[in-house]
Coordinates of C-alpha atoms in Angstrom, one line a residue:
X1 CA 28.3 -70.1 21.6
X2 CA 28.4 -67.5 24.3
X3 CA 31.4 -65.8 22.8
X4 CA 29.7 -65.8 19.3
X5 CA 26.4 -64.3 20.6
X6 CA 28.3 -61.7 22.6
X7 CA 30.3 -60.7 19.5
X8 CA 27.2 -60.5 17.3
X9 CA 25.5 -58.2 19.9
X10 CA 28.5 -56.0 20.0
X11 CA 28.8 -55.7 16.2
X12 CA 25.0 -54.9 16.0
X13 CA 25.4 -52.2 18.6
X14 CA 28.4 -50.7 16.8
X15 CA 26.4 -50.7 13.5
X16 CA 23.5 -49.0 15.2
X17 CA 25.7 -46.3 16.6
X18 CA 27.4 -45.7 13.3
X19 CA 23.9 -45.4 11.7
X20 CA 22.8 -42.9 14.3
X21 CA 26.0 -40.9 13.9
X22 CA 25.7 -40.8 10.1
X23 CA 22.0 -39.7 10.4
X24 CA 23.0 -36.9 12.9
X25 CA 25.7 -35.7 10.5
X26 CA 23.3 -35.1 7.7
X27 CA 21.6 -31.7 7.3
X28 CA 18.1 -31.3 8.7
X29 CA 15.2 -31.5 6.2
X30 CA 14.3 -27.9 7.1
X31 CA 17.7 -26.7 5.9
X32 CA 17.4 -28.7 2.7
X33 CA 14.0 -27.4 1.9
X34 CA 15.1 -23.8 2.6
X35 CA 18.0 -24.0 0.3
X36 CA 15.9 -25.5 -2.4
X37 CA 13.3 -22.7 -2.1
X38 CA 15.9 -20.0 -2.8
X39 CA 15.8 -19.4 -6.6
X40 CA 19.2 -19.5 -8.2
X41 CA 20.6 -16.3 -9.8
X42 CA 20.5 -16.3 -13.5
X43 CA 23.9 -16.3 -15.0
X44 CA 22.9 -14.0 -17.7
X45 CA 21.3 -11.4 -15.5
X46 CA 23.2 -8.2 -15.6
X47 CA 24.2 -6.4 -12.4
X48 CA 22.1 -3.4 -11.6
X49 CA 24.0 -0.3 -10.5
X50 CA 22.4 2.5 -8.5
X51 CA 23.5 5.8 -7.0
X52 CA 21.6 7.0 -4.0
X53 CA 19.3 9.4 -6.0
X54 CA 18.6 6.7 -8.7
X55 CA 17.9 4.2 -5.9
X56 CA 15.4 6.5 -4.3
X57 CA 13.7 7.2 -7.7
X58 CA 13.5 3.5 -8.5
X59 CA 12.0 2.7 -5.1
X60 CA 9.3 5.3 -5.5
X61 CA 8.3 3.8 -8.9
X62 CA 8.2 0.2 -7.6
X63 CA 6.8 0.6 -4.1
X64 CA 3.3 -1.0 -3.9
X65 CA 2.3 1.2 -0.9
X66 CA 2.5 4.3 -3.1
X67 CA 0.4 2.6 -5.8
X68 CA -2.2 1.8 -3.1
X69 CA -2.1 5.4 -1.9
X70 CA -2.6 6.7 -5.5
X71 CA -5.8 4.6 -5.8
X72 CA -7.1 5.8 -2.5
X73 CA -6.5 9.4 -3.6
X74 CA -8.5 8.7 -6.8
X75 CA -11.3 7.1 -4.8
X76 CA -11.4 10.1 -2.4
X77 CA -11.6 12.5 -5.3
X78 CA -14.5 10.6 -6.7
X79 CA -16.3 11.0 -3.4
X80 CA -15.9 14.8 -3.8
X81 CA -17.6 14.6 -7.2
X82 CA -20.4 12.6 -5.6
X83 CA -20.9 15.2 -2.9
X84 CA -20.9 18.0 -5.6
X85 CA -23.5 16.1 -7.6
X86 CA -26.0 16.8 -4.8
X87 CA -26.2 20.4 -6.0
X88 CA -27.5 19.3 -9.4
X89 CA -31.2 18.9 -10.3
X90 CA -32.6 15.4 -10.9
X91 CA -34.4 14.2 -14.0
X92 CA -36.3 11.0 -14.4
X93 CA -38.2 9.2 -17.1
X94 CA -40.6 6.3 -16.4
X95 CA -42.8 3.9 -18.3
X96 CA -45.6 1.9 -16.6
X97 CA -48.0 -0.7 -18.1
X98 CA -51.1 -1.9 -16.3
X99 CA -53.8 -4.5 -17.2
X100 CA -56.6 -5.0 -14.7
X101 CA -60.4 -5.7 -14.3
X102 CA -60.6 -4.2 -10.9
X103 CA -63.5 -1.6 -11.0
X104 CA -61.6 1.1 -9.2
X105 CA -58.4 0.7 -11.3
X106 CA -60.5 0.5 -14.6
X107 CA -62.4 3.7 -13.6
X108 CA -59.1 5.6 -12.8
X109 CA -57.5 4.3 -16.0
X110 CA -60.4 5.6 -18.2
X111 CA -60.3 8.9 -16.3
X112 CA -56.6 9.3 -16.9
X113 CA -57.0 8.4 -20.5
X114 CA -59.9 11.0 -20.8
X115 CA -62.1 8.2 -22.1
X116 CA -64.7 7.7 -19.4
X117 CA -68.2 7.0 -20.7
X118 CA -71.0 6.3 -18.3
X119 CA -73.7 5.8 -20.9
X120 CA -76.7 3.4 -20.8
X121 CA -75.7 -0.2 -20.1
X122 CA -72.5 0.7 -18.2
X123 CA -71.9 -1.7 -15.3
X124 CA -69.3 -0.1 -12.9
X125 CA -69.2 -3.4 -10.9
X126 CA -68.1 -5.4 -14.0
X127 CA -66.2 -3.0 -16.3
X128 CA -64.2 -5.8 -18.0
X129 CA -60.5 -5.7 -18.7
X130 CA -58.7 -2.5 -19.3
X131 CA -55.1 -1.6 -20.2
X132 CA -53.2 1.6 -19.5
X133 CA -49.7 2.8 -20.6
X134 CA -48.2 5.7 -18.7
X135 CA -45.1 7.7 -19.7
X136 CA -43.8 10.2 -17.0
X137 CA -41.1 12.7 -16.9
X138 CA -40.1 14.1 -13.5
X139 CA -37.7 16.8 -12.4
X140 CA -36.6 17.9 -9.0
X141 CA -34.1 20.2 -7.3
X142 CA -33.3 20.9 -3.7
X143 CA -33.2 24.6 -3.2
X144 CA -32.0 24.7 0.4
X145 CA -30.8 21.9 2.7
X146 CA -29.5 23.8 5.7
X147 CA -25.9 23.6 4.7
X148 CA -25.6 19.8 4.4
X149 CA -24.2 19.8 0.9
X150 CA -21.7 22.5 1.6
X151 CA -20.3 20.8 4.6
X152 CA -20.4 17.4 3.0
X153 CA -18.4 18.6 0.0
X154 CA -15.8 20.3 2.2
X155 CA -15.6 17.2 4.3
X156 CA -14.8 15.1 1.3
X157 CA -12.2 17.6 0.1
X158 CA -10.5 17.4 3.4
X159 CA -10.5 13.6 3.2
X160 CA -8.6 13.9 -0.1
X161 CA -6.0 16.1 1.7
X162 CA -5.6 13.5 4.5
X163 CA -5.2 10.7 1.9
X164 CA -2.6 12.8 0.1
X165 CA -0.9 13.3 3.4
X166 CA -0.7 9.5 3.9
X167 CA 1.0 9.2 0.5
X168 CA 3.5 12.0 1.3
X169 CA 4.3 10.2 4.7
X170 CA 5.0 7.0 2.8
X171 CA 7.2 8.9 0.4
X172 CA 9.2 10.4 3.2
X173 CA 9.6 7.1 5.0
X174 CA 10.6 5.3 1.8
X175 CA 13.1 8.0 0.9
X176 CA 14.6 8.0 4.3
X177 CA 14.8 4.2 4.4
X178 CA 16.5 4.0 1.0
X179 CA 19.0 6.7 1.9
X180 CA 19.8 5.2 5.4
X181 CA 20.2 1.7 3.9
X182 CA 22.4 3.0 1.1
X183 CA 24.6 4.8 3.5
X184 CA 24.8 1.7 5.6
X185 CA 26.1 -0.1 2.5
X186 CA 28.8 2.5 1.9
X187 CA 29.7 2.4 5.6
X188 CA 30.0 -1.3 5.5
X189 CA 32.2 -1.0 2.5
X190 CA 34.5 1.4 4.4
X191 CA 34.6 -0.9 7.4
X192 CA 35.3 -3.8 5.1
X193 CA 38.3 -2.1 3.5
X194 CA 39.7 -1.1 6.9
X195 CA 39.2 -4.6 8.3
X196 CA 40.8 -6.2 5.2
X197 CA 43.8 -3.9 5.6
X198 CA 44.0 -4.7 9.3
X199 CA 44.0 -8.4 8.4
X200 CA 46.9 -7.9 5.9
X201 CA 48.9 -5.9 8.4
X202 CA 48.3 -8.4 11.2
X203 CA 49.3 -11.3 8.9
X204 CA 52.6 -9.5 8.3
X205 CA 53.0 -9.1 12.1
X206 CA 52.4 -12.8 12.5
X207 CA 55.1 -13.6 9.9
X208 CA 57.6 -11.3 11.6
X209 CA 56.8 -12.7 15.0
X210 CA 57.2 -16.3 13.7
X211 CA 60.5 -15.4 12.1
X212 CA 61.8 -13.7 15.2
X213 CA 60.7 -16.6 17.3
X214 CA 62.6 -19.1 15.0
X215 CA 65.7 -16.9 15.3
X216 CA 65.3 -16.8 19.1
X217 CA 64.6 -13.0 19.1
X218 CA 61.0 -13.2 20.4
X219 CA 59.2 -15.4 22.9
X220 CA 56.4 -17.8 22.1
X221 CA 53.9 -15.6 23.9
X222 CA 54.7 -12.8 21.4
X223 CA 53.8 -15.1 18.5
X224 CA 50.6 -16.3 20.2
X225 CA 49.6 -12.7 20.9
X226 CA 50.1 -11.8 17.2
X227 CA 48.0 -14.8 16.1
X228 CA 45.2 -13.8 18.5
X229 CA 45.2 -10.3 17.0
X230 CA 45.0 -11.9 13.5
X231 CA 42.0 -14.0 14.5
X232 CA 40.3 -10.9 15.9
X233 CA 41.0 -9.0 12.7
X234 CA 39.6 -11.8 10.6
X235 CA 36.5 -11.9 12.8
X236 CA 36.0 -8.1 12.3
X237 CA 36.3 -8.6 8.6
X238 CA 33.6 -11.3 8.6
X239 CA 31.4 -9.0 10.6
X240 CA 31.9 -6.2 8.1
X241 CA 31.1 -8.5 5.2
X242 CA 28.0 -9.8 7.0
X243 CA 26.9 -6.2 7.7
X244 CA 27.2 -5.3 4.0
X245 CA 25.3 -8.4 2.9
X246 CA 22.5 -7.6 5.3
X247 CA 22.4 -3.9 4.1
X248 CA 22.3 -5.0 0.5
X249 CA 19.5 -7.5 1.2
X250 CA 17.5 -4.7 2.9
X251 CA 18.1 -2.4 0.0
X252 CA 16.9 -5.1 -2.5
X253 CA 13.7 -5.3 -0.4
X254 CA 13.1 -1.6 -0.5
X255 CA 13.7 -1.5 -4.3
X256 CA 11.4 -4.5 -4.8
X257 CA 14.1 -6.7 -6.3
X258 CA 14.6 -10.4 -5.9
X259 CA 16.6 -11.6 -2.8
X260 CA 19.5 -12.7 -5.0
X261 CA 19.3 -10.0 -7.7
X262 CA 22.7 -8.6 -8.6
X263 CA 22.9 -5.1 -7.1
X264 CA 25.8 -2.7 -6.7
X265 CA 25.9 0.9 -5.3
X266 CA 28.1 3.3 -7.1
X267 CA 29.2 6.8 -6.3
X268 CA 30.3 8.3 -3.0
X269 CA 27.0 8.3 -1.3
X270 CA 27.1 12.1 -0.9
X271 CA 24.2 14.3 -1.8
X272 CA 23.3 17.9 -1.3
X273 CA 20.5 19.3 0.8
X274 CA 19.3 22.9 1.0
X275 CA 21.3 25.0 3.5
X276 CA 19.3 25.3 6.7
X277 CA 20.4 26.8 10.0
X278 CA 20.3 24.8 13.1
X279 CA 17.9 27.2 14.7
X280 CA 15.5 26.9 11.7
X281 CA 15.3 23.1 11.6
X282 CA 12.1 22.8 13.7
X283 CA 10.3 25.4 11.6
X284 CA 11.4 23.8 8.4
X285 CA 10.2 20.4 9.6
X286 CA 6.9 21.8 10.9
X287 CA 6.3 23.4 7.5
X288 CA 7.2 20.3 5.4
X289 CA 6.3 17.3 7.4
X290 CA 3.0 15.8 6.1
X291 CA 2.0 14.6 9.5
X292 CA 1.7 18.2 10.8
X293 CA -0.4 19.1 7.8
X294 CA -2.6 16.1 8.3
X295 CA -3.2 17.0 12.0
X296 CA -4.4 20.5 10.9
X297 CA -6.6 18.9 8.2
X298 CA -8.0 16.4 10.7
X299 CA -9.0 19.3 13.0
X300 CA -10.8 21.1 10.1
X301 CA -12.5 17.8 9.1
X302 CA -13.8 17.3 12.6
X303 CA -15.2 20.9 12.6
X304 CA -16.9 20.2 9.3
X305 CA -18.5 17.0 10.8
X306 CA -19.9 19.1 13.6
X307 CA -21.4 21.6 11.2
X308 CA -22.8 18.8 9.1
X309 CA -24.6 17.4 12.2
X310 CA -25.9 20.9 13.1
X311 CA -27.3 21.3 9.6
X312 CA -29.6 18.4 10.4
X313 CA -31.6 20.7 12.7
X314 CA -32.4 23.1 9.8
X315 CA -35.3 22.7 7.4
X316 CA -35.0 21.8 3.7
X317 CA -36.7 23.2 0.7
X318 CA -37.2 21.3 -2.6
X319 CA -39.1 21.8 -5.8
X320 CA -40.6 18.9 -7.8
X321 CA -42.6 18.6 -11.0
X322 CA -44.0 15.8 -13.1
X323 CA -45.7 15.4 -16.4
X324 CA -47.6 12.2 -17.2
X325 CA -49.2 10.9 -20.4
X326 CA -51.7 8.0 -20.1
X327 CA -53.0 6.1 -23.1
X328 CA -54.6 2.7 -23.6
X329 CA -52.7 1.5 -26.7
X330 CA -49.4 3.3 -26.0
X331 CA -49.7 5.5 -29.1
X332 CA -48.7 8.5 -26.8
X333 CA -51.1 11.0 -28.2
X334 CA -50.8 14.0 -25.9
X335 CA -54.6 14.3 -25.1

């Protein structure tokens, strides 16, 4: 009995260890979920080919930041129109209807209607119910406001320039990112070709070292050294392939493509830029960088804000006119 119980305990322990080992060898749930979340590539989806210029153009069309910047520019331009509208005169039309038995209101209604009659039997304390319909047309115009409208309009215009500068900065950053990433892909391709050739040459060296070792013309250490160089060459090849895959993934992200979308860069990666001397680089950058222009526009905008606040100390002058027609039954006879 003792032997039997001991054997059963031992078998149970072995089964438990095998179960734990089998569970540890399975992939973790996080890895399984992650692999399921990646959408498979459609077999019928064609591979998209880009050169560096076409990749830049495609990124500019698809980038959402540029679309947001375009809407911000449109909104800023509308603010300019709102500021300019302050120069225009105002015109208003109104219609009021009143029904009251309050003595004061009834008296004023009859006076406005040119229908006041204080003949015998009139009781001003109990005039009864009275209706009044009034149509009014008003017009106004601010002749002078101390410079508020001028400064506000210029301030809104400068805000448009600042918003356009934001868009240009995004353009430059996106162009530079696409070009840098494309060049990284081409560079990874070159490194990959060099690494692959190095692997092939090292494999030949391993074969030669193995043959010489079998013939007794080389030592075992020479063969091991060649095999070490082969392992290093293969590692370099894997690194080059990994660098290219990362660069392609970054380029897909910039172009707004799916993470597994087929993508291939064609061409040499060379592009021409205007000839600029080294001594002129700073001047060219200062003249073309949108950040420099934005800084100058920001200074002018701040100056306009100061002028706008100063205009608050100056008086304003406005003209106003109104024409009213009052009638009891709303027949609008111009009495």
